[in-house]
Structure formats: structure tokens, C-alpha cells
XYZ file of C-alpha atoms in Angstrom:
285
model
C 17.197 -10.663 28.582
C 14.256 -10.858 30.924
C 11.974 -9.787 28.167
C 13.091 -12.363 25.770
C 10.451 -14.934 24.708
C 10.913 -18.258 26.512
C 8.957 -21.083 24.789
C 6.749 -23.175 27.191
C 7.314 -26.782 27.632
C 4.051 -27.527 25.819
C 2.889 -25.211 22.962
C -0.741 -24.046 23.000
C -2.412 -21.597 20.476
C -2.817 -18.018 21.487
C -5.793 -16.735 19.461
C -4.859 -13.092 20.326
C -1.383 -13.122 18.932
C -1.975 -14.612 15.418
C -2.339 -11.372 13.426
C -4.702 -10.842 10.392
C -5.211 -14.533 9.745
C -5.492 -15.801 13.310
C -9.186 -16.569 13.029
C -8.509 -19.146 10.189
C -5.249 -20.692 11.447
C -5.564 -23.797 13.664
C -3.329 -26.793 14.456
C -5.775 -29.474 13.318
C -7.270 -30.432 9.996
C -10.651 -31.332 8.622
C -13.897 -29.739 7.894
C -15.564 -27.267 10.229
C -18.964 -27.124 8.703
C -21.099 -28.942 6.083
C -21.380 -27.271 2.656
C -21.606 -28.730 -0.910
C -19.354 -26.963 -3.442
C -21.117 -25.405 -6.557
C -20.511 -27.203 -9.832
C -20.601 -25.749 -13.277
C -21.122 -27.244 -16.681
C -17.378 -27.896 -17.634
C -15.320 -30.894 -16.818
C -12.829 -28.835 -14.970
C -13.965 -27.345 -11.856
C -11.565 -24.965 -9.976
C -12.087 -23.877 -6.428
C -9.657 -21.017 -5.612
C -8.801 -17.419 -4.778
C -6.514 -15.096 -6.699
C -3.537 -15.307 -4.289
C -0.265 -16.156 -5.990
C -0.857 -19.846 -5.806
C -4.336 -19.318 -7.232
C -3.192 -17.294 -10.083
C -0.790 -20.038 -11.255
C -3.712 -22.279 -12.187
C -5.915 -19.714 -13.735
C -2.983 -18.331 -15.794
C -2.307 -21.923 -16.788
C -5.846 -22.552 -17.899
C -6.139 -19.367 -19.824
C -2.829 -20.065 -21.598
C -4.096 -23.579 -22.496
C -7.160 -21.986 -23.914
C -5.052 -19.481 -25.872
C -3.247 -22.371 -27.429
C -6.480 -23.941 -28.609
C -6.541 -26.703 -26.018
C -9.985 -27.882 -24.735
C -9.411 -26.636 -21.214
C -12.604 -24.650 -20.544
C -13.342 -24.507 -16.927
C -15.471 -23.108 -14.104
C -13.692 -21.199 -11.418
C -15.455 -20.735 -8.084
C -14.396 -18.298 -5.511
C -13.260 -19.617 -2.196
C -13.042 -16.810 0.396
C -10.111 -18.050 2.654
C -10.670 -14.965 4.964
C -14.019 -16.384 5.778
C -12.793 -19.949 6.226
C -14.645 -21.268 3.185
C -11.660 -23.783 2.702
C -12.839 -25.612 5.697
C -16.204 -26.666 4.244
C -16.850 -30.349 3.862
C -16.991 -30.055 0.099
C -13.630 -28.348 -0.222
C -11.958 -30.719 2.348
C -13.206 -33.641 0.295
C -11.047 -32.335 -2.638
C -8.098 -31.116 -0.529
C -7.739 -32.510 2.982
C -5.100 -29.740 3.576
C -7.613 -26.943 3.217
C -5.483 -24.823 1.014
C -6.430 -23.247 -2.290
C -6.318 -24.048 -5.198
C -8.218 -27.260 -5.515
C -9.170 -28.754 -8.835
C -11.907 -31.336 -9.718
C -11.677 -33.044 -13.182
C -15.008 -34.726 -14.081
C -14.096 -35.872 -17.643
C -15.556 -39.207 -18.716
C -17.541 -39.354 -15.454
C -14.569 -39.662 -13.393
C -13.760 -37.644 -10.242
C -9.993 -36.775 -10.305
C -9.121 -34.618 -7.256
C -5.967 -32.563 -7.619
C -4.496 -30.211 -4.986
C -1.217 -28.405 -4.479
C -0.731 -25.812 -7.142
C 2.394 -27.471 -8.636
C 0.625 -30.812 -8.781
C -2.249 -29.023 -10.664
C 0.103 -27.393 -13.187
C 1.757 -30.844 -13.959
C -1.712 -32.520 -14.155
C -2.990 -29.941 -16.663
C 0.358 -30.032 -18.631
C 0.235 -33.759 -19.050
C -3.526 -33.927 -19.751
C -3.299 -31.361 -22.526
C 0.267 -32.111 -23.630
C 1.505 -28.439 -23.421
C 3.914 -26.323 -21.468
C 5.992 -29.210 -20.163
C 8.373 -31.323 -22.414
C 7.350 -35.021 -22.524
C 10.908 -36.174 -21.598
C 14.625 -35.515 -21.606
C 16.799 -32.646 -20.353
C 14.180 -29.997 -21.107
C 11.605 -31.619 -18.927
C 13.963 -32.132 -16.069
C 14.997 -28.518 -16.219
C 11.442 -27.315 -16.162
C 10.830 -29.505 -13.162
C 13.910 -28.119 -11.475
C 12.526 -24.621 -11.603
C 9.061 -25.728 -10.704
C 10.384 -27.415 -7.513
C 12.641 -24.384 -6.877
C 9.519 -22.202 -6.769
C 7.738 -24.526 -4.424
C 10.569 -24.468 -1.957
C 11.204 -20.719 -2.510
C 7.731 -19.219 -2.346
C 7.125 -20.154 1.403
C 9.952 -17.842 2.249
C 8.343 -15.064 0.181
C 4.779 -15.593 1.407
C 4.848 -17.223 4.817
C 8.197 -15.726 5.701
C 8.957 -12.328 4.297
C 5.275 -11.341 3.442
C 3.923 -12.468 6.872
C 6.494 -10.554 9.000
C 6.861 -7.581 6.641
C 3.179 -7.025 5.829
C 0.773 -9.030 8.000
C 2.311 -9.755 11.490
C 0.623 -7.809 14.296
C 4.046 -6.303 15.225
C 7.248 -5.571 13.280
C 10.161 -7.655 14.459
C 13.637 -6.829 13.132
C 15.117 -10.362 13.205
C 12.566 -12.261 11.048
C 12.205 -9.350 8.663
C 16.038 -9.230 8.105
C 16.238 -12.937 7.925
C 13.600 -13.417 5.195
C 14.648 -10.209 3.331
C 18.158 -11.737 2.884
C 16.577 -14.881 1.554
C 14.249 -13.148 -0.877
C 16.997 -10.921 -2.305
C 19.110 -14.022 -2.817
C 16.217 -15.694 -4.573
C 15.751 -12.644 -6.772
C 19.424 -12.662 -7.596
C 19.139 -16.431 -8.567
C 16.281 -15.644 -10.967
C 18.003 -12.480 -12.359
C 21.132 -14.607 -13.345
C 18.875 -17.297 -14.775
C 17.000 -14.738 -16.996
C 20.072 -12.798 -18.092
C 20.294 -14.416 -21.468
C 16.849 -16.244 -21.613
C 13.456 -15.021 -22.712
C 11.807 -17.512 -20.428
C 12.885 -19.436 -17.260
C 13.936 -22.357 -19.386
C 15.225 -21.032 -22.765
C 13.014 -19.617 -25.423
C 9.766 -21.374 -24.528
C 7.093 -20.618 -22.065
C 6.568 -23.480 -19.582
C 4.872 -24.268 -16.382
C 8.006 -22.987 -14.606
C 7.268 -19.433 -15.720
C 3.612 -19.798 -14.891
C 4.494 -21.083 -11.428
C 7.123 -18.315 -10.672
C 5.417 -15.275 -12.094
C 2.624 -14.822 -9.660
C 5.025 -14.778 -6.860
C 8.280 -13.080 -8.161
C 6.794 -11.277 -11.198
C 4.064 -9.676 -9.058
C 6.732 -8.729 -6.476
C 9.102 -6.927 -8.820
C 6.169 -5.137 -10.511
C 5.107 -3.746 -7.203
C 1.903 -5.774 -6.825
C 2.881 -7.770 -3.755
C 3.430 -6.428 -0.103
C 4.207 -2.787 -1.331
C 7.843 -3.774 -0.850
C 9.439 -2.786 -4.125
C 11.479 0.053 -2.596
C 12.339 -1.948 0.538
C 13.711 -4.775 -1.572
C 15.180 -2.462 -4.287
C 13.420 -4.680 -6.978
C 14.633 -2.293 -9.778
C 18.089 -3.791 -9.363
C 16.785 -7.082 -10.839
C 16.459 -5.886 -14.379
C 16.202 -9.270 -16.091
C 13.494 -10.394 -13.700
C 11.617 -7.153 -14.305
C 11.925 -7.488 -18.030
C 10.593 -11.021 -17.899
C 7.793 -10.062 -15.646
C 6.586 -7.303 -17.784
C 6.766 -9.380 -21.017
C 4.722 -12.168 -19.453
C 2.095 -9.590 -18.224
C 1.705 -8.441 -21.888
C 0.355 -12.041 -22.766
C -3.442 -12.211 -22.747
C -3.388 -15.386 -20.677
C -1.600 -13.606 -17.857
C -3.804 -10.606 -18.042
C -6.940 -12.819 -17.989
C -5.759 -15.367 -15.568
C -4.777 -13.025 -12.707
C -8.295 -11.467 -12.413
C -10.088 -14.821 -12.006
C -11.363 -15.511 -8.401
C -10.453 -12.072 -7.349
C -12.399 -9.758 -5.132
C -10.127 -6.741 -4.695
C -8.477 -3.899 -6.689
C -10.072 -2.015 -9.447
C -13.492 -3.069 -10.872
C -11.707 -4.386 -14.091
C -9.421 -6.478 -11.943
C -12.150 -8.450 -10.126
C -14.037 -11.556 -11.304
C -15.083 -13.871 -8.438
C -16.410 -16.582 -10.544
C -15.651 -17.580 -14.142
C -17.804 -19.945 -16.172
C -17.061 -18.702 -19.804
C -14.508 -16.613 -21.732
C -17.159 -13.755 -22.009
C -17.161 -13.516 -18.204
C -13.450 -12.299 -18.327
C -14.133 -10.213 -21.535
C -16.737 -8.228 -19.766
C -14.585 -7.447 -16.818
C -11.533 -6.489 -18.838
C -13.672 -4.190 -20.994
C -14.286 -1.967 -17.898
C -10.644 -0.912 -18.062
C -11.329 1.008 -21.241
C -14.570 2.660 -20.324
């Protein structure tokens, strides 16, 4: 028991023990340097990185375009590893300094939208798509959207952090968060047993929110944890994840604001549909 950690009376940050992301984590908010964000020609300006939370929005935008909505956009890469989310321009849109952040300049307005779920709802209402206008169906979609917003921190900041990124492996937190992630996968598996999508037979923002986290997880694209979590047991989630990935909007959206992986998976900045076309064409060369 003598080696057990004893919290001090007053906490202070230890820069040496924060792991991979220690240099960008801090207990205060606000900008650390002055920088104006780039602006493209479209009304919608997205500042993001292709983490699961970032993929939610780019997949949403690509699906809106696939449906013929006027949702063309510029997507600017924000390197969170280099602390670009702490620039004065980014903090002006999102004072919480987290990606993604969206600026809508339509009709000379400056609508600032942050938090990925808020962006999904904003876009769904703006373009009247992927979210029922009212009634039971809308409430059900919102149930699952908020489920994801509550569940994903366990997967990312909990399981992912201690399993993949923490400077040391600790049994207790890994076991604690693994238990929760497997429970969440079981919740999804039961929900999808007799449904094509999260809510019935129609794609919605619930699917678009959940797939980048749990779809990527069961397809082996997150944390290299598929064997550890025995993701093959969740057959309905895997079926759903594969079917969504077959959609062009998911294939296109997941590569935007990405700087890792194969060459055909990387597109830091997107200003037109042709930008994505050129990158995806590399897969077949």
C-alpha cells in the first residue's frame, strides 16, 4: 500500500506524466497565440481534423451533397498535435478549443457552431435532411445522438486513452473502460439486430454520429483493439458498419482533414468535390 498514489491536497499539473498529448493539455482555456484562420469561397467553413468527431461532420456534409443539397464547403486542416486549436481565430469560433468548428457565412452572417452533435443538428435543420422535423422519429434520433455524445468519451478519453495512449498500462482503468465499451457495443448490437440503420430503415444523423466511433472500432480502424474487444461477436454492428462504409459519402467524408494512412486516405484541405476525387483515384492506380 505504500506505493499507492495519494492525491495531494491541491492538484498541480505534471507535464512529465501526461503521455502523448501532454504538451497540448492544460487546465485553462483561451488562445495561446494570434493567427487568423484561412477562409475559402463557400459559405460553410469547417476547421477540423479527421478524428472520429471530425469525421462526423465531413461525412454529414458529403451525404448532404450526395442528396443534392447545397452544402458545398471548405474544410481546413487543424493540427491538434501542434496546438492549432489554440489560435485566436479558432478560439473565436470555439472557446473550448476542440475540433470540429464550423463557420456559416451565408447571407453575410457569421454563425459559429461548435460541438460535433450541435453541428450535425444545425446542418440537418439548415438543409432539412437526416433528421425528422417532429414526432416520435425525431425524438428517437435525438435519443441515439445524445447516447453517442455520452458514450463516446468512454471510448475515446477512457478506453482509448488508457489502452493506446497512456504512458503506462494500468490494469484497473483498462478493465473499467473495457467493461463499459463492451456493454455499449452490446447495446448497439441489440438495437441493430432487426434494423438497417440505428433508427429503422432510414439513414439519420444518429448513424453519422455513431459510425466514426463504433463503426471504426468494429472494423479495426481504431486503437488496434479488435482482438482485445472481440469485436467479431457484435455481428449486427459489424454488418451496419460495413454497409455504411459502402456509401460514397462515408468513403469520401472519412478522408477529409486527414494526414495519416495510405496516400489515397489523406486530404488535409478540401475546397471542391474534385479534391476528394483526385485522392480516391490514387487507390486504383
